[in-house]
């Protein structure tokens, strides 16, 4: 872990774990530019850690080449506070201080570090570099576009229209339709290479696994049934794979509902997620590490788990701002009818919180300690409405509710923990 305080503010992050091919405790010497070093840190080790973290945010093609400079893992609490103050809001500085108090750390001497970090200027994202991206890609590779759908013919019509207009033509479309009633006539007269079948028992991950196994393409492009894309969407994914010599192109999703678009979405960078509504992957990845884990069926985090599995196996995943989609997140239909819109916000008030598969994923890969910090990080704010996740009033209201009704959220958490233990016992990966 680059900074120890990441366990408080960003406990569940791919780069907190070591990949089989990338070691973020080392940085190539050619990255050490004096103009990029932050002299506010007290030691050269923390200046290097800060540089690595910054490169992860704004884009850097990390490779284990050339001379390397080892980064010492010794902890400097003053620099840890500085890091949080620089990259996160002031709220999270007080949060870190509070959590350290709860975990019986001798925080009296840390009060000065907190005050000093409050004066640190917030990191400003620089302008993203411009790339000469071709409007069309010429390739013989067959792309398999996979779309599970449920009761969304109105929106699926726009999806197929967008696919008809793609400037890259060598692709097939595989649709697993779980709608009731199933309308086979809907799929007639499209100028597309479409394969469709009806899946009688709704299931997102089962549908994607079945479609991947039935596909013919050397590249798999996973997509959602409530999205809109530009005509060069497939070409942009293909360009990203080629230009960065990547295995995965993770397109960004611009959501119309929910949290704001993160600042780092505008950079090509090593991705810390896979969004199965917009991602292009080499088929060989599935052949190597397996398909999606069906323990996540009807729940959440199936894509996060697969993405982390690919990262841990050393596959290179690049976040591609040019391969973007508009995610409508419509409330009618869709496979979230069988699950939930958000990992920490179940559909019903008395359901386990968070969704049990969330703790299954956290505990399996990050261990119980980081899972504990993730619970502290997310559970108190989980009573905000999904559409108001970033609203400061609702965040304050949620925290007050959490403290006031503490036995109630703890009861819901206990249910989730118990069910996640059962999922771990059924783990097949």
Tab-separated table of C-alpha atoms in Angstrom:
chain	number	residue	atom	x	y	z
A	1	UNK	CA	0.000	0.000	0.000
A	2	UNK	CA	1.557	3.298	-1.113
A	3	UNK	CA	0.174	5.403	1.772
A	4	UNK	CA	-0.966	3.805	5.006
A	5	UNK	CA	-3.889	6.230	5.329
A	6	UNK	CA	-5.374	4.816	2.120
A	7	UNK	CA	-6.786	2.093	4.353
A	8	UNK	CA	-9.052	4.773	5.850
A	9	UNK	CA	-10.093	6.806	2.806
A	10	UNK	CA	-9.710	4.296	-0.042
A	11	UNK	CA	-9.531	0.824	1.519
A	12	UNK	CA	-11.001	-1.128	-1.412
A	13	UNK	CA	-8.754	-0.126	-4.312
A	14	UNK	CA	-7.103	-2.447	-6.813
A	15	UNK	CA	-3.700	-0.814	-6.337
A	16	UNK	CA	-3.679	-1.526	-2.609
A	17	UNK	CA	-2.941	-5.104	-3.684
A	18	UNK	CA	0.111	-6.252	-5.604
A	19	UNK	CA	-0.315	-7.401	-9.191
A	20	UNK	CA	1.740	-10.279	-10.558
A	21	UNK	CA	3.306	-7.945	-13.142
A	22	UNK	CA	3.282	-4.446	-11.597
A	23	UNK	CA	5.027	-3.388	-8.403
A	24	UNK	CA	4.031	0.093	-7.286
A	25	UNK	CA	6.654	0.082	-4.555
A	26	UNK	CA	9.175	0.710	-7.328
A	27	UNK	CA	9.229	3.459	-9.873
A	28	UNK	CA	11.377	3.758	-13.007
A	29	UNK	CA	14.094	6.375	-12.593
A	30	UNK	CA	13.084	8.101	-15.816
A	31	UNK	CA	9.904	9.299	-14.026
A	32	UNK	CA	11.899	11.303	-11.482
A	33	UNK	CA	11.529	14.838	-12.794
A	34	UNK	CA	12.531	17.531	-10.313
A	35	UNK	CA	9.630	19.736	-11.396
A	36	UNK	CA	7.138	17.041	-10.418
A	37	UNK	CA	8.446	16.354	-6.920
A	38	UNK	CA	6.339	17.766	-4.072
A	39	UNK	CA	8.791	19.277	-1.595
A	40	UNK	CA	6.122	19.580	1.113
A	41	UNK	CA	6.772	15.974	2.113
A	42	UNK	CA	9.485	15.509	4.693
A	43	UNK	CA	11.239	12.559	3.042
A	44	UNK	CA	12.259	11.498	-0.443
A	45	UNK	CA	10.337	8.247	0.034
A	46	UNK	CA	7.049	10.105	0.481
A	47	UNK	CA	7.850	12.409	-2.441
A	48	UNK	CA	8.222	9.323	-4.617
A	49	UNK	CA	5.035	7.784	-3.263
A	50	UNK	CA	3.202	11.011	-4.008
A	51	UNK	CA	4.533	10.981	-7.561
A	52	UNK	CA	3.406	7.388	-8.091
A	53	UNK	CA	-0.068	8.167	-6.730
A	54	UNK	CA	-0.317	11.250	-8.942
A	55	UNK	CA	0.692	9.208	-11.981
A	56	UNK	CA	-2.043	6.692	-11.162
A	57	UNK	CA	-4.611	9.507	-11.075
A	58	UNK	CA	-3.679	11.399	-14.219
A	59	UNK	CA	-2.223	8.687	-16.399
A	60	UNK	CA	1.023	6.813	-16.547
A	61	UNK	CA	1.886	3.668	-18.419
A	62	UNK	CA	3.787	1.920	-15.626
A	63	UNK	CA	6.160	-0.752	-16.838
A	64	UNK	CA	8.909	-2.647	-15.062
A	65	UNK	CA	11.681	-1.406	-17.319
A	66	UNK	CA	15.001	0.340	-16.809
A	67	UNK	CA	16.627	1.331	-13.553
A	68	UNK	CA	14.387	1.276	-10.508
A	69	UNK	CA	14.274	3.293	-7.328
A	70	UNK	CA	12.923	1.371	-4.311
A	71	UNK	CA	10.388	3.153	-2.132
A	72	UNK	CA	10.897	2.702	1.604
A	73	UNK	CA	7.816	1.568	3.537
A	74	UNK	CA	8.603	3.445	6.765
A	75	UNK	CA	5.633	5.486	8.036
A	76	UNK	CA	5.662	9.242	8.640
A	77	UNK	CA	2.341	10.336	10.157
A	78	UNK	CA	2.872	13.981	9.223
A	79	UNK	CA	3.278	13.032	5.571
A	80	UNK	CA	0.302	10.697	5.722
A	81	UNK	CA	-1.941	13.565	6.849
A	82	UNK	CA	-0.431	15.777	4.160
A	83	UNK	CA	-1.331	13.189	1.524
A	84	UNK	CA	-4.983	13.036	2.619
A	85	UNK	CA	-5.233	16.824	2.759
A	86	UNK	CA	-3.814	17.136	-0.753
A	87	UNK	CA	-5.946	14.571	-2.587
A	88	UNK	CA	-9.166	14.359	-0.566
A	89	UNK	CA	-11.638	16.848	0.871
A	90	UNK	CA	-11.081	18.368	4.308
A	91	UNK	CA	-13.926	16.221	5.628
A	92	UNK	CA	-11.791	13.129	5.138
A	93	UNK	CA	-8.946	14.641	7.167
A	94	UNK	CA	-11.267	14.908	10.166
A	95	UNK	CA	-12.607	11.448	9.391
A	96	UNK	CA	-9.090	9.951	9.490
A	97	UNK	CA	-8.396	11.713	12.773
A	98	UNK	CA	-11.685	10.410	14.216
A	99	UNK	CA	-11.050	6.823	13.089
A	100	UNK	CA	-7.594	6.853	14.582
A	101	UNK	CA	-9.156	8.047	17.826
A	102	UNK	CA	-11.701	5.192	17.672
A	103	UNK	CA	-8.898	2.674	17.092
A	104	UNK	CA	-7.054	3.924	20.198
A	105	UNK	CA	-4.138	5.589	18.443
A	106	UNK	CA	-2.201	8.235	20.458
A	107	UNK	CA	-3.665	11.089	18.440
A	108	UNK	CA	-2.737	14.043	20.654
A	109	UNK	CA	0.537	14.567	18.785
A	110	UNK	CA	-1.325	14.104	15.502
A	111	UNK	CA	-3.505	17.152	16.124
A	112	UNK	CA	-0.698	19.389	14.841
A	113	UNK	CA	-0.354	17.268	11.706
A	114	UNK	CA	-4.097	17.609	11.114
A	115	UNK	CA	-3.989	21.403	11.454
A	116	UNK	CA	-0.998	21.623	9.111
A	117	UNK	CA	-2.668	19.370	6.514
A	118	UNK	CA	-5.777	21.564	6.542
A	119	UNK	CA	-3.640	24.334	5.025
A	120	UNK	CA	-2.332	22.169	2.205
A	121	UNK	CA	-3.628	23.298	-1.227
A	122	UNK	CA	-5.918	20.780	-2.901
A	123	UNK	CA	-4.438	18.935	-5.882
A	124	UNK	CA	-5.543	20.466	-9.187
A	125	UNK	CA	-5.944	18.088	-12.087
A	126	UNK	CA	-3.924	19.277	-15.102
A	127	UNK	CA	-5.291	19.468	-18.612
A	128	UNK	CA	-5.494	16.030	-20.176
A	129	UNK	CA	-3.118	15.435	-23.119
A	130	UNK	CA	-4.620	15.270	-26.584
A	131	UNK	CA	-4.232	12.115	-28.655
A	132	UNK	CA	-4.434	11.743	-32.414
A	133	UNK	CA	-7.192	9.132	-32.422
A	134	UNK	CA	-8.203	7.849	-35.886
A	135	UNK	CA	-11.876	8.030	-36.777
A	136	UNK	CA	-11.862	4.453	-38.065
A	137	UNK	CA	-9.808	1.353	-37.330
A	138	UNK	CA	-9.047	-1.259	-39.973
A	139	UNK	CA	-8.743	-4.712	-38.473
A	140	UNK	CA	-9.699	-8.290	-39.178
A	141	UNK	CA	-10.425	-9.034	-35.544
A	142	UNK	CA	-14.019	-9.989	-34.850
A	143	UNK	CA	-15.540	-8.161	-31.889
A	144	UNK	CA	-18.397	-9.834	-30.002
A	145	UNK	CA	-20.718	-7.210	-28.478
A	146	UNK	CA	-22.627	-8.836	-25.616
A	147	UNK	CA	-25.850	-7.307	-24.273
A	148	UNK	CA	-28.067	-8.852	-21.577
A	149	UNK	CA	-31.507	-7.224	-21.533
A	150	UNK	CA	-34.709	-7.354	-19.516
A	151	UNK	CA	-37.939	-5.501	-20.394
A	152	UNK	CA	-36.210	-2.574	-22.117
A	153	UNK	CA	-37.146	-2.829	-25.781
A	154	UNK	CA	-37.723	0.926	-25.955
A	155	UNK	CA	-34.119	1.633	-24.950
A	156	UNK	CA	-32.637	-1.382	-26.715
A	157	UNK	CA	-33.893	0.087	-29.982
A	158	UNK	CA	-31.567	3.085	-29.544
A	159	UNK	CA	-28.712	0.769	-28.556
A	160	UNK	CA	-29.035	-1.186	-31.801
A	161	UNK	CA	-29.350	2.011	-33.852
A	162	UNK	CA	-26.039	3.196	-32.369
A	163	UNK	CA	-24.435	-0.132	-33.245
A	164	UNK	CA	-25.699	0.077	-36.820
A	165	UNK	CA	-23.900	3.399	-37.218
A	166	UNK	CA	-20.479	2.211	-35.977
A	167	UNK	CA	-17.574	2.997	-38.295
A	168	UNK	CA	-15.989	-0.355	-37.370
A	169	UNK	CA	-18.052	-3.074	-39.025
A	170	UNK	CA	-16.422	-6.392	-38.123
A	171	UNK	CA	-18.528	-7.262	-35.101
A	172	UNK	CA	-21.348	-9.528	-34.019
A	173	UNK	CA	-24.061	-8.677	-31.517
A	174	UNK	CA	-25.126	-11.317	-29.008
A	175	UNK	CA	-28.250	-10.492	-27.015
A	176	UNK	CA	-29.491	-12.555	-24.106
A	177	UNK	CA	-33.106	-11.437	-23.782
A	178	UNK	CA	-34.820	-12.182	-20.474
A	179	UNK	CA	-37.915	-10.064	-21.105
A	180	UNK	CA	-41.439	-11.137	-20.311
A	181	UNK	CA	-43.058	-11.291	-22.762
A	182	UNK	CA	-40.233	-12.108	-25.149
A	183	UNK	CA	-40.688	-10.272	-28.483
A	184	UNK	CA	-38.784	-12.170	-31.140
A	185	UNK	CA	-40.143	-9.910	-33.899
A	186	UNK	CA	-38.236	-6.966	-32.381
A	187	UNK	CA	-34.969	-8.362	-33.750
A	188	UNK	CA	-36.033	-8.522	-37.394
A	189	UNK	CA	-34.806	-6.115	-40.087
A	190	UNK	CA	-31.736	-4.796	-38.277
A	191	UNK	CA	-28.616	-4.270	-40.389
A	192	UNK	CA	-26.524	-6.146	-37.868
A	193	UNK	CA	-25.069	-9.625	-37.344
A	194	UNK	CA	-27.379	-10.441	-34.418
A	195	UNK	CA	-27.671	-13.629	-32.408
A	196	UNK	CA	-30.514	-13.694	-29.895
A	197	UNK	CA	-31.877	-16.192	-27.445
A	198	UNK	CA	-34.342	-16.012	-24.618
A	199	UNK	CA	-33.173	-16.849	-21.089
A	200	UNK	CA	-36.194	-17.794	-19.026
A	201	UNK	CA	-34.575	-17.307	-15.611
A	202	UNK	CA	-33.243	-13.735	-15.287
A	203	UNK	CA	-29.615	-13.465	-14.278
A	204	UNK	CA	-27.009	-10.892	-15.322
A	205	UNK	CA	-23.815	-12.891	-14.790
A	206	UNK	CA	-25.262	-16.143	-16.062
A	207	UNK	CA	-26.365	-14.306	-19.216
A	208	UNK	CA	-22.942	-12.783	-19.803
A	209	UNK	CA	-21.151	-16.073	-19.161
A	210	UNK	CA	-23.437	-17.929	-21.580
A	211	UNK	CA	-22.973	-15.273	-24.265
A	212	UNK	CA	-19.178	-15.225	-23.874
A	213	UNK	CA	-19.046	-18.994	-24.319
A	214	UNK	CA	-21.233	-18.767	-27.445
A	215	UNK	CA	-19.368	-15.831	-29.019
A	216	UNK	CA	-16.909	-16.152	-31.904
A	217	UNK	CA	-14.860	-12.982	-31.517
A	218	UNK	CA	-11.260	-12.758	-30.330
A	219	UNK	CA	-12.364	-9.602	-28.505
A	220	UNK	CA	-15.347	-9.364	-26.147
A	221	UNK	CA	-17.149	-6.028	-25.762
A	222	UNK	CA	-19.557	-5.979	-22.814
A	223	UNK	CA	-22.409	-3.493	-23.034
A	224	UNK	CA	-25.661	-2.472	-21.305
A	225	UNK	CA	-29.173	-2.128	-22.700
A	226	UNK	CA	-29.711	1.476	-21.511
A	227	UNK	CA	-26.722	3.262	-23.047
A	228	UNK	CA	-25.859	5.564	-25.943
A	229	UNK	CA	-22.520	5.762	-27.775
A	230	UNK	CA	-20.853	7.653	-30.618
A	231	UNK	CA	-20.163	6.174	-34.053
A	232	UNK	CA	-16.475	5.600	-33.232
A	233	UNK	CA	-17.124	3.766	-29.961
A	234	UNK	CA	-15.775	0.370	-31.046
A	235	UNK	CA	-12.890	2.015	-32.941
A	236	UNK	CA	-11.932	3.969	-29.819
A	237	UNK	CA	-11.750	0.785	-27.751
A	238	UNK	CA	-9.613	-0.907	-30.402
A	239	UNK	CA	-7.300	2.113	-30.626
A	240	UNK	CA	-6.836	2.062	-26.851
A	241	UNK	CA	-5.791	-1.601	-26.885
A	242	UNK	CA	-3.297	-1.019	-29.677
A	243	UNK	CA	-1.832	2.291	-28.565
A	244	UNK	CA	-1.180	1.202	-24.971
A	245	UNK	CA	-0.504	-2.453	-25.766
A	246	UNK	CA	-3.271	-3.294	-23.314
A	247	UNK	CA	-5.392	-6.363	-22.650
A	248	UNK	CA	-8.474	-4.443	-21.508
A	249	UNK	CA	-9.964	-1.117	-22.593
A	250	UNK	CA	-12.227	0.190	-19.842
A	251	UNK	CA	-14.511	2.793	-21.347
A	252	UNK	CA	-15.867	5.444	-19.024
A	253	UNK	CA	-19.551	5.737	-18.183
A	254	UNK	CA	-21.122	9.179	-17.948
A	255	UNK	CA	-24.107	8.552	-15.695
A	256	UNK	CA	-27.206	10.727	-15.729
A	257	UNK	CA	-28.158	9.623	-12.206
A	258	UNK	CA	-26.067	9.273	-9.052
A	259	UNK	CA	-22.584	10.508	-8.241
A	260	UNK	CA	-20.757	13.171	-10.261
A	261	UNK	CA	-18.249	12.173	-12.938
A	262	UNK	CA	-14.802	11.774	-11.291
A	263	UNK	CA	-12.068	14.183	-12.395
A	264	UNK	CA	-9.683	11.372	-13.346
A	265	UNK	CA	-12.096	10.030	-15.984
A	266	UNK	CA	-10.573	12.398	-18.559
A	267	UNK	CA	-7.177	10.662	-18.593
A	268	UNK	CA	-5.831	7.531	-20.219
A	269	UNK	CA	-4.448	5.673	-17.217
A	270	UNK	CA	-4.156	2.304	-15.559
A	271	UNK	CA	-7.732	1.538	-14.615
A	272	UNK	CA	-8.814	0.603	-11.106
A	273	UNK	CA	-12.146	-0.836	-12.231
A	274	UNK	CA	-14.042	-2.719	-14.902
A	275	UNK	CA	-17.494	-1.514	-15.850
A	276	UNK	CA	-19.195	-4.404	-17.605
A	277	UNK	CA	-21.519	-1.938	-19.318
A	278	UNK	CA	-18.606	-0.619	-21.390
A	279	UNK	CA	-15.413	-2.672	-21.573
A	280	UNK	CA	-13.447	-4.455	-24.313
A	281	UNK	CA	-11.416	-7.514	-23.287
A	282	UNK	CA	-9.261	-10.055	-25.043
A	283	UNK	CA	-10.931	-13.467	-25.068
A	284	UNK	CA	-7.778	-15.081	-23.693
A	285	UNK	CA	-8.425	-13.414	-20.327
A	286	UNK	CA	-11.596	-15.465	-19.843
A	287	UNK	CA	-9.769	-18.585	-21.000
A	288	UNK	CA	-7.085	-17.960	-18.380
A	289	UNK	CA	-8.922	-16.756	-15.258
A	290	UNK	CA	-12.450	-18.009	-15.871
A	291	UNK	CA	-15.819	-16.317	-16.330
A	292	UNK	CA	-17.859	-14.180	-13.938
A	293	UNK	CA	-18.483	-15.504	-10.438
A	294	UNK	CA	-22.126	-16.584	-10.129
A	295	UNK	CA	-22.036	-15.896	-6.397
A	296	UNK	CA	-22.776	-12.305	-7.423
A	297	UNK	CA	-26.000	-13.189	-9.237
A	298	UNK	CA	-28.787	-10.840	-8.180
A	299	UNK	CA	-26.346	-8.814	-6.103
A	300	UNK	CA	-23.457	-6.390	-6.719
A	301	UNK	CA	-19.689	-6.231	-7.395
A	302	UNK	CA	-19.439	-9.033	-9.968
A	303	UNK	CA	-17.602	-6.746	-12.377
A	304	UNK	CA	-15.314	-5.377	-9.640
A	305	UNK	CA	-14.332	-8.913	-8.634
A	306	UNK	CA	-13.556	-9.931	-12.218
A	307	UNK	CA	-11.552	-6.759	-12.792
A	308	UNK	CA	-9.490	-7.336	-9.672
A	309	UNK	CA	-8.930	-10.951	-10.667
A	310	UNK	CA	-7.595	-9.770	-14.041
A	311	UNK	CA	-5.374	-7.168	-12.336
A	312	UNK	CA	-3.924	-9.723	-9.913
A	313	UNK	CA	-3.122	-12.000	-12.868
A	314	UNK	CA	-1.146	-9.201	-14.506
A	315	UNK	CA	-3.496	-8.127	-17.302
A	316	UNK	CA	-3.095	-4.516	-18.380
A	317	UNK	CA	-6.307	-2.510	-18.056
A	318	UNK	CA	-6.391	1.029	-19.494
A	319	UNK	CA	-9.135	3.537	-18.703
A	320	UNK	CA	-10.220	5.072	-22.014
A	321	UNK	CA	-11.945	8.479	-21.907
A	322	UNK	CA	-12.622	8.393	-25.656
A	323	UNK	CA	-14.547	5.086	-25.490
A	324	UNK	CA	-17.304	6.642	-23.435
A	325	UNK	CA	-20.993	5.943	-23.159
A	326	UNK	CA	-23.958	7.807	-21.746
A	327	UNK	CA	-25.464	5.519	-19.103
A	328	UNK	CA	-29.139	6.404	-18.818
A	329	UNK	CA	-29.726	4.290	-15.695
A	330	UNK	CA	-33.430	4.113	-16.449
A	331	UNK	CA	-35.631	2.965	-13.602
A	332	UNK	CA	-37.858	0.759	-15.779
A	333	UNK	CA	-36.738	-2.776	-16.548
A	334	UNK	CA	-33.148	-3.938	-16.466
A	335	UNK	CA	-31.480	-6.646	-14.453
A	336	UNK	CA	-31.233	-4.385	-11.438
A	337	UNK	CA	-34.894	-5.300	-10.963
A	338	UNK	CA	-33.406	-8.470	-9.490
A	339	UNK	CA	-30.807	-6.646	-7.408
A	340	UNK	CA	-30.020	-3.123	-6.281
A	341	UNK	CA	-28.827	0.167	-7.738
A	342	UNK	CA	-26.054	0.518	-5.230
A	343	UNK	CA	-23.770	-1.759	-3.222
A	344	UNK	CA	-24.555	-0.045	0.086
A	345	UNK	CA	-28.199	0.851	-0.546
A	346	UNK	CA	-30.476	-2.222	-0.704
A	347	UNK	CA	-33.959	-1.839	-2.137
A	348	UNK	CA	-35.725	-2.370	1.177
A	349	UNK	CA	-34.899	-0.678	4.471
A	350	UNK	CA	-34.694	-3.929	6.448
A	351	UNK	CA	-32.521	-5.830	3.942
A	352	UNK	CA	-28.928	-6.732	4.776
A	353	UNK	CA	-26.644	-3.706	4.413
A	354	UNK	CA	-24.443	-3.672	2.428
A	355	UNK	CA	-25.503	-6.201	-0.216
A	356	UNK	CA	-23.880	-9.458	1.072
A	357	UNK	CA	-21.825	-9.979	-2.080
A	358	UNK	CA	-20.029	-6.710	-1.315
A	359	UNK	CA	-18.579	-8.077	1.919
A	360	UNK	CA	-17.901	-11.391	0.181
A	361	UNK	CA	-15.753	-9.564	-2.384
A	362	UNK	CA	-14.045	-7.333	0.190
A	363	UNK	CA	-13.242	-10.121	2.637
A	364	UNK	CA	-12.090	-12.560	-0.032
A	365	UNK	CA	-9.474	-10.269	-1.575
A	366	UNK	CA	-8.733	-7.509	0.924
A	367	UNK	CA	-9.121	-9.357	4.217
A	368	UNK	CA	-11.198	-8.555	7.277
A	369	UNK	CA	-9.072	-5.575	8.397
A	370	UNK	CA	-9.525	-3.525	5.223
A	371	UNK	CA	-13.150	-4.671	5.091
A	372	UNK	CA	-13.612	-3.199	8.578
A	373	UNK	CA	-12.240	0.153	7.399
A	374	UNK	CA	-14.469	0.003	4.315
A	375	UNK	CA	-17.504	-0.472	6.575
A	376	UNK	CA	-16.487	2.573	8.619
A	377	UNK	CA	-15.985	4.495	5.386
A	378	UNK	CA	-19.253	3.665	3.626
A	379	UNK	CA	-21.911	2.417	6.060
A	380	UNK	CA	-22.577	5.705	7.944
A	381	UNK	CA	-23.264	7.486	4.625
A	382	UNK	CA	-25.380	4.706	3.118
A	383	UNK	CA	-28.709	6.183	4.230
A	384	UNK	CA	-28.522	8.949	1.635
A	385	UNK	CA	-30.819	8.424	-1.370
A	386	UNK	CA	-28.992	7.028	-4.384
A	387	UNK	CA	-29.666	10.158	-6.440
A	388	UNK	CA	-28.197	12.361	-3.675
A	389	UNK	CA	-24.982	10.499	-2.908
A	390	UNK	CA	-22.865	13.655	-3.194
A	391	UNK	CA	-25.318	16.006	-1.504
A	392	UNK	CA	-23.725	17.396	1.668
A	393	UNK	CA	-27.071	17.820	3.430
A	394	UNK	CA	-28.029	14.202	2.836
A	395	UNK	CA	-24.564	12.995	3.835
A	396	UNK	CA	-24.869	14.833	7.174
A	397	UNK	CA	-28.406	13.526	7.637
A	398	UNK	CA	-27.272	9.959	6.944
A	399	UNK	CA	-24.442	10.198	9.467
A	400	UNK	CA	-26.814	11.527	12.142
A	401	UNK	CA	-29.269	8.708	11.419
A	402	UNK	CA	-26.459	6.177	11.668
A	403	UNK	CA	-25.344	7.418	15.098
A	404	UNK	CA	-28.884	7.870	16.416
A	405	UNK	CA	-30.105	4.453	15.274
A	406	UNK	CA	-26.785	2.622	15.710
A	407	UNK	CA	-28.220	-0.777	16.774
A	408	UNK	CA	-30.335	-0.888	13.605
A	409	UNK	CA	-27.523	-0.492	10.992
A	410	UNK	CA	-25.368	-2.855	13.040
A	411	UNK	CA	-28.130	-5.463	12.871
A	412	UNK	CA	-28.304	-5.062	9.082
A	413	UNK	CA	-24.512	-5.280	8.880
A	414	UNK	CA	-24.514	-8.490	10.907
A	415	UNK	CA	-26.984	-10.046	8.469
A	416	UNK	CA	-24.759	-9.073	5.560
A	417	UNK	CA	-21.626	-10.431	7.252
A	418	UNK	CA	-23.316	-13.764	7.952
A	419	UNK	CA	-24.522	-14.133	4.360
A	420	UNK	CA	-21.096	-13.142	3.000
A	421	UNK	CA	-19.560	-15.947	5.086
A	422	UNK	CA	-21.940	-18.402	3.396
A	423	UNK	CA	-20.886	-17.056	-0.024
A	424	UNK	CA	-17.242	-17.551	0.875
A	425	UNK	CA	-17.964	-21.172	1.761
A	426	UNK	CA	-19.521	-21.621	-1.709
A	427	UNK	CA	-16.625	-19.886	-3.484
A	428	UNK	CA	-15.540	-21.717	-6.640
A	429	UNK	CA	-12.624	-19.469	-7.657
